[in-house]
Coordinates of C-alpha atoms and ligand atoms in Angstrom, one line a residue:
X1 CA -24.6 -17.2 -17.0
X2 CA -20.9 -17.8 -18.0
X3 CA -18.6 -18.7 -15.3
X4 CA -16.3 -15.7 -16.1
X5 CA -19.5 -13.4 -16.1
X6 CA -20.5 -14.7 -12.7
X7 CA -16.8 -14.2 -11.3
X8 CA -16.6 -10.5 -12.7
X9 CA -20.1 -9.8 -11.3
X10 CA -19.2 -11.1 -8.0
X11 CA -16.0 -8.8 -8.0
X12 CA -17.9 -5.8 -9.0
X13 CA -20.5 -6.5 -6.4
X14 CA -17.8 -6.7 -3.9
X15 CA -16.4 -3.2 -4.8
X16 CA -13.9 -3.7 -7.6
X17 CA -13.8 -1.1 -9.9
X18 CA -11.3 -2.4 -12.7
X19 CA -8.9 -5.1 -13.6
X20 CA -5.2 -4.8 -14.3
X21 CA -3.7 -7.3 -16.5
X22 CA -1.7 -8.9 -19.0
X23 CA -3.1 -11.9 -21.1
X24 CA -1.5 -15.1 -22.4
X25 CA -3.0 -18.2 -24.4
X26 CA -3.8 -19.7 -21.1
X27 CA -5.9 -16.4 -20.0
X28 CA -7.1 -15.2 -23.4
X29 CA -10.6 -17.0 -23.1
X30 CA -11.4 -15.2 -19.9
X31 CA -9.8 -11.8 -21.2
X32 CA -12.1 -12.0 -24.1
X33 CA -15.3 -12.5 -21.8
X34 CA -14.1 -9.5 -19.6
X35 CA -13.7 -7.2 -22.9
X36 CA -17.1 -8.6 -24.4
X37 CA -19.0 -8.3 -21.2
X38 CA -17.9 -4.7 -20.1
X39 CA -18.6 -5.7 -16.4
X40 CA -15.4 -4.3 -15.3
X41 CA -12.8 -2.0 -17.4
X42 CA -9.6 -3.7 -18.1
X43 CA -6.2 -1.9 -18.0
X44 CA -3.3 -3.6 -19.5
X45 CA 0.2 -2.9 -18.5
X46 CA 3.6 -3.9 -19.7
X47 CA 5.2 -6.1 -16.8
X48 CA 3.3 -8.4 -14.4
X49 CA 5.2 -6.9 -11.5
X50 CA 3.5 -3.6 -12.6
X51 CA 0.3 -5.2 -12.8
X52 CA 0.3 -6.8 -9.1
X53 CA 1.6 -3.3 -7.8
X54 CA -1.1 -1.5 -9.6
X55 CA -4.1 -3.9 -8.7
X56 CA -2.7 -3.8 -5.0
X57 CA -2.8 -0.1 -4.9
X58 CA -6.2 0.4 -6.3
X59 CA -7.5 -2.1 -3.7
X60 CA -5.7 0.0 -0.9
X61 CA -6.7 3.3 -2.2
X62 CA -10.5 2.4 -2.2
X63 CA -10.5 0.0 0.6
X64 CA -12.0 -2.3 -1.8
X65 CA -10.7 -5.2 -4.0
X66 CA -7.8 -4.9 -6.4
X67 CA -7.9 -7.1 -9.3
X68 CA -5.0 -8.7 -11.2
X69 CA -5.5 -10.8 -13.9
X70 CA -2.6 -12.9 -15.6
X71 CA -1.7 -16.0 -17.7
X72 CA -0.4 -19.2 -16.3
X73 CA 3.2 -19.5 -15.2
X74 CA 5.1 -17.0 -16.9
X75 CA 2.6 -14.2 -16.1
X76 CA 1.5 -15.3 -12.5
X77 CA 4.9 -16.4 -11.2
X78 CA 6.1 -13.0 -12.5
X79 CA 3.9 -11.5 -9.8
X80 CA 4.9 -13.3 -7.0
X81 CA 6.7 -10.3 -5.2
X82 CA 4.0 -7.9 -5.4
X83 CA 1.4 -10.5 -4.2
X84 CA 3.7 -11.2 -1.3
X85 CA 4.0 -7.4 -0.5
X86 CA 0.1 -7.4 -0.6
X87 CA 0.0 -10.2 1.7
X88 CA 2.3 -8.9 4.6
X89 CA 0.8 -5.2 4.0
X90 CA -2.6 -6.7 4.4
X91 CA -4.1 -5.6 0.9
X92 CA -7.3 -7.3 -0.4
X93 CA -5.8 -8.3 -3.9
X94 CA -7.4 -10.9 -6.0
X95 CA -5.2 -12.8 -8.4
X96 CA -6.8 -14.5 -11.2
X97 CA -4.5 -16.6 -13.4
X98 CA -5.4 -18.5 -16.5
X99 CA -4.6 -22.2 -16.4
X100 CA -4.3 -25.3 -18.9
X101 CA -7.8 -27.0 -19.4
X102 CA -8.5 -30.4 -17.9
X103 CA -8.0 -32.5 -20.8
X104 CA -4.5 -30.9 -21.5
X105 CA -3.2 -31.5 -18.2
X106 CA -3.8 -35.0 -18.6
X107 CA -2.0 -35.7 -21.8
X108 CA 1.3 -36.5 -20.2
X109 CA 3.0 -33.9 -21.8
X110 CA 5.0 -31.0 -20.4
X111 CA 3.1 -28.1 -21.0
X112 CA 4.7 -24.7 -21.8
X113 CA 4.7 -22.2 -18.7
X114 CA 4.4 -25.3 -16.4
X115 CA 6.9 -25.6 -13.7
X116 CA 7.7 -28.9 -11.7
X117 CA 4.1 -30.1 -11.8
X118 CA 0.6 -28.7 -12.9
X119 CA 0.0 -27.8 -9.3
X120 CA 3.2 -26.2 -8.6
X121 CA 1.9 -22.6 -9.3
X122 CA -1.0 -23.4 -7.0
X123 CA 1.5 -24.3 -4.2
X124 CA 3.6 -21.3 -4.5
X125 CA 0.7 -19.0 -4.3
X126 CA -0.6 -20.8 -1.2
X127 CA 2.2 -19.3 0.7
X128 CA 1.3 -15.8 -0.2
X129 CA -2.5 -15.7 -0.2
X130 CA -5.1 -16.5 2.4
X131 CA -7.4 -18.5 0.2
X132 CA -6.8 -20.5 -3.1
X133 CA -9.4 -22.0 -5.4
X134 CA -9.5 -23.8 -8.8
X135 CA -12.6 -23.3 -10.9
X136 CA -12.7 -26.8 -12.4
X137 CA -16.5 -27.7 -11.4
X138 CA -19.5 -25.7 -12.5
X139 CA -21.4 -26.9 -9.6
X140 CA -19.3 -25.8 -6.9
X141 CA -17.5 -22.8 -8.5
X142 CA -20.1 -19.9 -7.5
X143 CA -19.8 -20.9 -3.8
X144 CA -16.0 -21.5 -4.0
X145 CA -15.8 -17.9 -5.5
X146 CA -18.0 -16.6 -2.9
X147 CA -16.2 -18.0 0.2
X148 CA -12.7 -17.1 -1.1
X149 CA -13.7 -13.2 -1.8
X150 CA -15.5 -13.1 1.5
X151 CA -12.1 -14.2 3.0
X152 CA -10.1 -11.8 0.9
X153 CA -12.5 -8.7 2.2
X154 CA -12.5 -9.9 5.9
X155 CA -8.9 -10.8 6.2
X156 CA -7.9 -8.1 3.6
X157 CA -5.2 -10.3 2.2
X158 CA -4.6 -11.5 -1.2
X159 CA -6.5 -14.7 -2.7
X160 CA -5.6 -16.9 -5.8
X161 CA -8.1 -18.1 -8.3
X162 CA -6.7 -20.4 -10.8
X163 CA -9.3 -20.6 -13.9
X164 CA -8.8 -23.3 -16.5
X165 CA -9.1 -22.2 -20.0
X166 CA -11.8 -24.8 -20.8
X167 CA -14.0 -23.6 -17.8
X168 CA -14.6 -19.7 -18.6
X169 CA -17.7 -20.2 -20.6
X170 CA -19.6 -23.0 -18.8
X171 CA -23.1 -22.2 -17.5
X172 CA -23.3 -21.6 -13.8
X173 CA -25.6 -20.0 -11.0
X174 CA -24.7 -16.6 -9.8
X175 CA -22.2 -16.2 -7.1
X176 CA -23.8 -15.9 -3.7
X177 CA -23.6 -12.2 -2.2
X178 CA -21.0 -11.1 0.4
X179 CA -21.9 -12.9 3.6
X180 CA -20.0 -11.9 6.8
X181 CA -18.7 -14.4 9.1
X182 CA -20.6 -14.4 12.1
X183 CA -19.4 -11.6 14.6
X184 CA -20.5 -11.1 18.1
X185 CA -21.5 -7.6 18.8
X186 CA -21.9 -8.4 22.8
X187 CA -18.2 -9.6 22.7
X188 CA -17.2 -6.3 20.9
X189 CA -18.9 -4.3 23.7
X190 CA -17.6 -6.0 26.5
X191 CA -14.1 -5.6 24.8
X192 CA -15.0 -2.0 24.2
X193 CA -15.7 -1.5 27.8
X194 CA -12.5 -3.0 29.1
X195 CA -10.4 -1.1 26.5
X196 CA -12.0 2.4 27.7
X197 CA -11.6 1.4 31.2
X198 CA -7.8 0.8 30.2
X199 CA -7.4 4.1 28.8
X200 CA -9.3 5.9 31.6
X201 CA -6.8 4.4 34.1
X202 CA -4.0 5.6 32.0
X203 CA -2.1 9.1 32.8
X204 CA -0.9 9.2 29.2
X205 CA -3.2 7.2 26.9
X206 CA -2.6 7.4 23.4
X207 CA -4.1 5.7 20.2
X208 CA -1.6 4.4 17.5
X209 CA -3.7 3.8 14.1
X210 CA -2.5 1.2 11.8
X211 CA -3.2 0.1 8.2
X212 CA -6.3 -2.0 9.0
X213 CA -8.0 1.4 9.6
X214 CA -7.7 2.2 5.9
X215 CA -8.2 -1.2 4.7
X216 CA -11.6 -1.6 6.6
X217 CA -12.5 1.8 5.6
X218 CA -12.7 2.9 9.2
X219 CA -11.1 6.6 9.0
X220 CA -14.3 8.5 9.6
X221 CA -15.3 6.1 12.4
X222 CA -11.9 6.4 14.1
X223 CA -11.9 10.1 13.7
X224 CA -15.3 10.3 15.3
X225 CA -14.2 8.3 18.3
X226 CA -10.8 9.8 18.8
X227 CA -12.2 13.4 18.7
X228 CA -14.7 12.3 21.4
X229 CA -12.0 10.9 23.5
X230 CA -9.7 14.0 22.8
X231 CA -6.5 11.8 23.6
X232 CA -3.1 12.1 21.1
X233 CA -3.5 9.9 18.1
X234 CA -0.4 8.9 16.0
X235 CA -0.4 6.9 12.6
X236 CA 2.2 3.9 12.3
X237 CA 4.9 4.5 9.5
X238 CA 2.8 2.1 7.5
X239 CA -0.4 4.0 7.9
X240 CA 0.9 7.5 6.9
X241 CA -1.6 9.2 4.9
X242 CA -4.8 8.1 6.8
X243 CA -7.2 10.4 8.6
X244 CA -6.6 13.2 6.1
X245 CA -9.2 16.1 6.6
X246 CA -10.9 14.4 9.6
X247 CA -11.3 15.7 13.2
X248 CA -9.0 12.9 14.5
X249 CA -6.5 14.7 17.0
X250 CA -3.6 13.5 14.7
X251 CA -0.1 14.7 16.1
X252 CA 1.9 12.7 13.7
X253 CA 3.6 9.6 12.4
X254 CA 5.4 7.3 14.9
X255 CA 8.8 6.7 13.6
X256 CA 10.8 6.0 16.7
X257 CA 14.0 8.0 16.8
X258 CA 13.7 8.7 13.1
X259 CA 10.6 10.8 13.8
X260 CA 9.9 14.0 16.0
X261 CA 10.8 13.7 19.7
X262 CA 7.3 14.6 20.8
X263 CA 5.6 11.8 18.8
X264 CA 8.3 9.4 20.0
X265 CA 7.7 10.3 23.7
X266 CA 4.0 10.6 23.6
X267 CA 4.2 6.8 22.1
X268 CA 7.0 5.3 24.0
X269 CA 5.9 6.9 27.5
X270 CA 2.4 6.1 27.3
X271 CA 1.0 3.9 29.8
X272 CA -2.0 3.2 27.9
X273 CA -1.2 2.8 24.2
X274 CA -4.2 1.4 22.2
X275 CA -3.0 0.0 18.6
X276 CA -5.7 -0.2 16.2
X277 CA -4.9 -2.2 13.1
X278 CA -1.1 -1.7 13.7
X279 CA 1.2 -4.3 12.0
X280 CA 4.0 -5.2 14.7
X281 CA 6.9 -4.8 12.2
X282 CA 10.6 -3.8 12.3
X283 CA 9.5 -0.7 10.0
X284 CA 6.8 0.4 12.4
X285 CA 9.0 -0.3 15.6
X286 CA 12.5 -1.0 14.6
X287 CA 13.9 2.4 15.7
X288 CA 12.0 2.7 18.9
X289 CA 14.3 4.3 21.3
X290 CA 12.7 2.5 24.2
X291 CA 11.0 -1.0 23.6
X292 CA 7.3 -0.5 24.1
X293 CA 6.0 -2.0 27.1
X294 CA 3.4 -4.3 25.7
X295 CA 2.0 -5.2 29.0
X296 CA 0.3 -1.8 29.0
X297 CA -0.7 -2.2 25.3
X298 CA -4.0 -3.0 24.1
X299 CA -3.5 -4.4 20.5
X300 CA -6.5 -4.9 18.0
X301 CA -5.3 -6.7 14.6
X302 CA -6.3 -9.4 12.4
X303 CA -9.9 -9.7 14.2
X304 CA -8.5 -10.2 17.6
X305 CA -8.1 -7.9 20.5
X306 CA -4.9 -8.6 22.8
X307 CA -4.7 -7.3 26.4
X308 CA -1.4 -8.2 28.6
X309 CA -2.7 -11.3 29.7
X310 CA -5.9 -12.3 27.8
X311 CA -7.7 -11.8 24.3
X312 CA -11.0 -11.4 22.8
X313 CA -11.2 -13.6 19.6
X314 CA -13.0 -12.7 16.3
X315 CA -13.7 -9.1 17.2
X316 CA -13.5 -7.2 14.0
X317 CA -11.7 -3.7 14.1
X318 CA -15.2 -2.2 12.8
X319 CA -17.1 -3.6 15.6
X320 CA -14.7 -2.7 18.3
X321 CA -14.6 1.0 17.3
X322 CA -18.4 1.0 16.6
X323 CA -18.7 -0.4 20.3
X324 CA -16.3 2.2 21.8
X325 CA -18.1 5.0 20.0
X326 CA -21.5 4.0 21.8
X327 CA -20.1 4.4 25.4
X328 CA -16.9 6.8 24.8
X329 CA -16.6 10.1 26.8
X330 CA -13.9 12.6 27.0
X331 CA -10.5 11.6 28.3
X332 CA -8.8 14.9 27.2
X333 CA -9.1 18.0 25.2
X334 CA -8.5 17.6 21.5
X335 CA -8.0 21.1 20.9
X336 CA -5.0 21.3 23.3
X337 CA -3.1 18.5 21.3
X338 CA -0.4 19.9 19.1
X339 CA -0.9 19.4 15.3
X340 CA 2.1 18.2 13.0
X341 CA 4.5 20.7 11.5
X342 CA 5.9 20.5 7.9
X343 CA 8.3 22.6 5.9
X344 CA 7.2 25.5 3.6
X345 CA 8.5 28.5 1.8
X346 CA 11.3 27.0 -0.5
X347 CA 13.2 30.0 -1.8
X348 CA 13.4 30.3 -5.6
X349 CA 17.3 30.3 -5.9
X350 CA 20.1 28.6 -7.5
X351 CA 20.9 26.5 -4.6
X352 CA 21.4 22.7 -5.0
X353 CA 18.5 20.7 -4.2
X354 CA 18.5 18.2 -1.1
X355 CA 15.6 15.7 -0.4
X356 CA 13.8 17.9 2.3
X357 CA 13.7 20.7 -0.3
X358 CA 11.6 18.6 -2.4
X359 CA 9.2 18.1 0.4
X360 CA 9.0 21.9 0.9
X361 CA 8.3 22.5 -2.5
X362 CA 5.6 20.0 -2.7
X363 CA 3.9 21.5 0.3
X364 CA 4.0 25.0 -1.3
X365 CA 2.5 23.4 -4.5
X366 CA -0.3 21.8 -2.2
X367 CA -1.0 25.3 -0.7
X368 CA -1.4 26.9 -4.1
X369 CA -2.9 24.1 -6.0
X370 CA -4.6 21.7 -3.5
X371 CA -3.3 18.3 -2.1
X372 CA -2.7 15.5 -4.3
X373 CA -2.5 11.7 -3.4
X374 CA 1.0 10.4 -3.6
X375 CA 2.3 6.9 -4.6
X376 CA 6.0 6.7 -3.3
X377 CA 8.3 4.0 -4.1
X378 CA 10.9 2.4 -1.5
X379 CA 14.0 4.5 -1.2
X380 CA 14.8 8.0 0.0
X381 CA 11.6 9.2 -1.6
X382 CA 9.7 7.6 1.1
X383 CA 11.4 9.1 3.8
X384 CA 11.2 12.3 2.3
X385 CA 7.3 11.9 2.0
X386 CA 7.3 12.1 5.9
X387 CA 7.9 15.8 5.3
X388 CA 5.1 16.3 3.0
X389 CA 1.7 17.5 4.5
X390 CA -0.6 14.5 5.4
X391 CA -2.1 13.5 2.3
X392 CA -3.4 9.9 1.1
X393 CA -0.1 7.9 0.6
X394 CA 0.3 4.3 -0.9
X395 CA 3.7 3.1 -0.1
X396 CA 5.7 -0.3 0.5
X397 CA 6.3 0.7 4.2
X398 CA 6.6 -2.7 5.6
X399 CA 7.6 -5.4 2.9
X400 CA 9.6 -2.5 1.2
X401 CA 9.8 -3.9 -2.3
X402 CA 11.1 -1.5 -4.8
X403 CA 8.8 -1.0 -8.0
X404 CA 5.3 0.0 -6.7
X405 CA 5.7 3.8 -6.9
X406 CA 4.9 4.4 -10.8
X407 CA 2.4 1.4 -11.1
X408 CA 0.6 2.7 -8.0
X409 CA 0.2 6.2 -9.1
X410 CA -1.3 4.9 -12.4
X411 CA -3.6 2.8 -10.3
X412 CA -4.6 5.8 -8.2
X413 CA -5.6 7.6 -11.2
X414 CA -7.2 4.8 -12.9
X415 CA -9.5 4.1 -10.1
X416 CA -10.5 7.5 -8.6
X417 CA -9.7 9.7 -11.4
X418 CA -7.3 11.9 -9.3
X419 CA -4.0 13.2 -10.8
X420 CA -1.4 11.7 -8.4
X421 CA 2.2 12.8 -7.5
X422 CA 4.4 9.8 -7.9
X423 CA 7.8 9.8 -5.9
X424 CA 10.5 7.5 -6.9
X425 CA 14.3 6.9 -6.8
X426 CA 16.3 6.2 -10.0
X427 CA 17.0 2.7 -9.0
X428 CA 13.4 1.7 -8.6
X429 CA 12.4 3.6 -11.6
X430 CA 14.8 1.5 -13.7
X431 CA 12.6 -1.3 -12.7
X432 CA 9.1 -0.3 -13.4
X433 CA 9.2 3.3 -14.4
X434 CA 8.6 2.3 -17.9
X435 CA 4.9 1.5 -17.2
X436 CA 4.6 5.5 -17.8
X437 CA 4.3 4.5 -21.5
X438 CA 0.9 3.4 -20.8
X439 CA -0.4 6.7 -19.6
X440 CA -1.1 7.9 -23.1
X441 CA -3.6 5.3 -24.2
X442 CA -5.5 5.7 -20.9
X443 CA -5.2 9.4 -20.5
X444 CA -3.3 9.3 -17.1
X445 CA -1.3 12.4 -16.3
X446 CA 0.7 12.0 -13.2
X447 CA 3.5 14.2 -11.9
X448 CA 6.4 12.1 -11.2
X449 CA 9.3 13.2 -9.1
X450 CA 12.3 11.0 -9.9
X451 CA 15.1 11.4 -7.3
X452 CA 18.0 10.9 -9.4
X453 CA 21.2 10.5 -7.3
X454 CA 22.7 8.1 -9.6
X455 CA 22.9 5.6 -6.8
X456 CA 21.2 3.0 -4.7
X457 CA 21.7 5.5 -2.0
X458 CA 19.6 4.0 0.9
X459 CA 21.8 0.9 0.5
X460 CA 25.0 3.2 0.6
X461 CA 23.7 4.8 3.8
X462 CA 23.9 1.2 5.5
X463 CA 27.1 0.4 3.7
X464 CA 29.2 3.0 2.5
X465 CA 32.3 2.1 0.3
X466 CA 31.3 -0.5 -2.4
X467 CA 31.0 0.9 -6.0
X468 CA 28.2 -1.6 -6.7
X469 CA 25.8 1.4 -5.2
X470 CA 26.7 3.8 -8.2
X471 CA 24.4 3.8 -11.0
X472 CA 24.9 5.3 -14.5
X473 CA 23.1 8.5 -15.3
X474 CA 20.5 7.2 -17.6
X475 CA 19.0 10.7 -18.5
X476 CA 15.5 10.0 -17.8
X477 CA 13.9 13.4 -18.6
X478 CA 15.1 13.0 -22.1
X479 CA 13.1 9.6 -22.3
X480 CA 9.8 11.1 -21.2
X481 CA 8.9 12.5 -24.6
X482 CA 8.9 9.4 -26.5
X483 CA 6.9 7.7 -23.6
X484 CA 4.2 10.1 -24.4
X485 CA 4.9 12.5 -21.6
X486 CA 7.1 15.7 -20.9
X487 CA 10.5 15.6 -19.0
X488 CA 12.8 18.1 -17.3
X489 CA 15.7 17.8 -15.5
X490 CA 16.2 20.1 -12.5
X491 CA 19.2 21.1 -10.5
X492 CA 18.4 23.9 -8.4
X493 CA 15.5 25.3 -6.1
X494 CA 14.3 27.7 -8.8
X495 CA 14.2 25.0 -11.7
X496 CA 12.3 22.6 -9.4
X497 CA 9.6 25.1 -8.4
X498 CA 9.0 26.1 -12.0
X499 CA 9.0 22.5 -13.1
X500 CA 6.2 22.0 -10.7
X501 CA 4.3 25.0 -11.7
X502 CA 4.6 23.9 -15.2
X503 CA 3.3 20.4 -14.6
X504 CA 0.4 21.8 -12.8
X505 CA -0.3 24.2 -15.8
X506 CA -0.4 21.1 -18.2
X507 CA -2.6 18.4 -17.6
X508 CA -2.1 17.0 -21.1
X509 CA 0.2 14.1 -20.3
X510 CA 2.5 12.9 -17.5
X511 CA 5.2 15.1 -16.5
X512 CA 8.7 13.7 -15.2
X513 CA 10.7 16.0 -13.2
X514 CA 14.2 14.5 -12.9
X515 CA 15.6 15.9 -9.7
X516 CA 19.3 15.5 -9.6
X517 CA 20.8 15.1 -6.2
X518 CA 24.3 14.6 -5.0
X519 CA 25.1 11.1 -3.7
X520 CA 25.4 11.2 -0.1
X521 CA 22.6 14.0 0.3
X522 CA 19.8 12.2 1.9
X523 CA 16.6 13.1 3.8
X524 CA 16.7 14.1 7.6
X525 CA 14.3 11.3 8.3
X526 CA 16.3 8.8 6.5
X527 CA 19.6 10.2 8.1
X528 CA 17.7 9.9 11.6
X529 CA 16.6 6.3 10.6
X530 CA 20.1 5.1 9.5
X531 CA 21.8 6.6 12.6
X532 CA 19.1 5.1 14.9
X533 CA 19.5 1.6 13.3
X534 CA 23.3 1.7 13.8
X535 CA 23.1 3.2 17.4
X536 CA 20.5 0.5 18.4
X537 CA 22.5 -2.4 16.6
X538 CA 25.5 -1.4 18.5
X539 CA 23.6 -0.9 21.8
X540 CA 22.0 -4.3 21.9
Ligands
LIG601 C1 12.8 -5.3 -5.7 C2 13.9 -4.8 -4.6 N1 15.1 -5.3 -4.9 C3 16.1 -4.8 -4.0 C4 15.8 -4.1 -2.9 C5 16.8 -3.7 -1.7 C6 17.0 -2.1 -1.8 C7 16.4 -1.5 -0.8 S1 16.7 0.4 -1.3 C8 17.6 0.1 -2.6 C9 18.0 1.3 -3.3 C10 16.9 2.1 -3.9 O1 17.7 3.0 -4.8 P1 16.8 4.3 -5.5 O2 17.4 4.8 -6.3 O3 15.5 3.6 -6.1 O4 16.4 5.1 -4.1 P2 17.4 5.7 -3.1 O5 17.9 4.7 -2.4 O6 16.8 6.9 -2.7 O7 18.6 6.3 -4.2 C11 17.7 -1.3 -2.8 C12 18.4 -1.8 -4.1 C13 14.4 -3.8 -2.7 N2 13.9 -3.2 -1.5 N3 13.4 -4.3 -3.6
LIG602 MG1 18.9 6.4 -6.2

């Protein structure tokens, strides 16, 4: 078969459901084979940052591979930021970049889209991917692809595939099937026994579930384990939106001083905290009132399990949880643990809207129409999402780049068929919100909540005063129509409630609800977060 077909079959066999991309002359040959072969559907978007955010989100949502296909130089380097975000937030993103053919790179001419040297792009992607390959040899290409894709899956991190345009149609053998690296189930059982003994000795055991639980598709298994154990389960900030509709005794999301006191005390006062797949980042732990004593923590991450003074190497999270399920017995009573609480019942009146009112209105809408998956951008919209009842959430909770909101929402619908709720600030919408213009051709119809405070408000809360936080009023609602959707600007509770209901009643296109907020009007969670950061930075 053709090398490009072998690559696309390998991606599909390992769970990829679609490709997001923008072609260029170095990529046209493999794009043509992608279209002709119909192995995977192609969704083109308008700007490579959107392609990267969308492909990353598709992978996160399905716990499968996300595929971004671009051209050399101007395309691939335009996508560095989203790939970096995928790397630190552990997303299995596959970057395919077209590239010059063997002969043209030997003519001694500077090629268009080339930077310093022909391999400059490869070197840049070495810094933000866990594996990099160049498909320049028909004999070795199938095995190279198999090994790189398997590392993408097992490490849940991006990989880089450089595809010279004179190689796409060479005849090759099929790519070998997924082959897990050796895992020692006996080591996992020994580790599980020690973890459970550790929890058993603790007076206040607690489990914190992190992003790896989602990335490796372990929510059901973790729910089974934690329901048996009957001890409190929290998610990290990054992992908000997992364990939805499961029997896990989930008491909330750990946000340190920015979250609820009950969750904070349960975590920070635990003498037996088990962290499963949790990224040790400032956004997950930066506003802890009390440093978590890592000597009493067991931390399973990146295929290692760390105790205070020793570790078990190469114990995948799936194997550890399986081994714990085999021998787990109750340590507490799940029924006695408190469930998270959320705001409901927004009054339909002429009051001005505050961010927390948006969460309230969305919760009311979910009660009436059913929950929706949420894609959130960085900004107060993400902190507001913490007050929305637990539902699948794709958000940049660690690397914290602006821009993923709209592309991620489109990806959720492309890859799952579910109508998403997108939450985005006006600043972030100015960056990638225009991808909504692609909804009509693909029949996507997200409901978009645009928090318009005419401001980079998050930055203003950290640094009040300068005018450079002020944004102009772009009148976003009026732009929705020409982009193929419907837009409405809302200023009161009643207008917001009516706009949400209208959007629910009309699935013919995307609905952009431009929510006007006063500058300085921020969510309670962001307010607690900023106060905690300020207090802790003074205290140190
Ligand atoms: C790609 C990128 N460039 C700059 C920044 C830095 C930043 C973090 S938050 C923020 C303001 C966001 O404004 P928005 O109106 O979207 O939301 P809100 O604060 O609620 O009003 C900026 C500029 C980040 N994170 N990513
Ligand atoms: Mg704003």
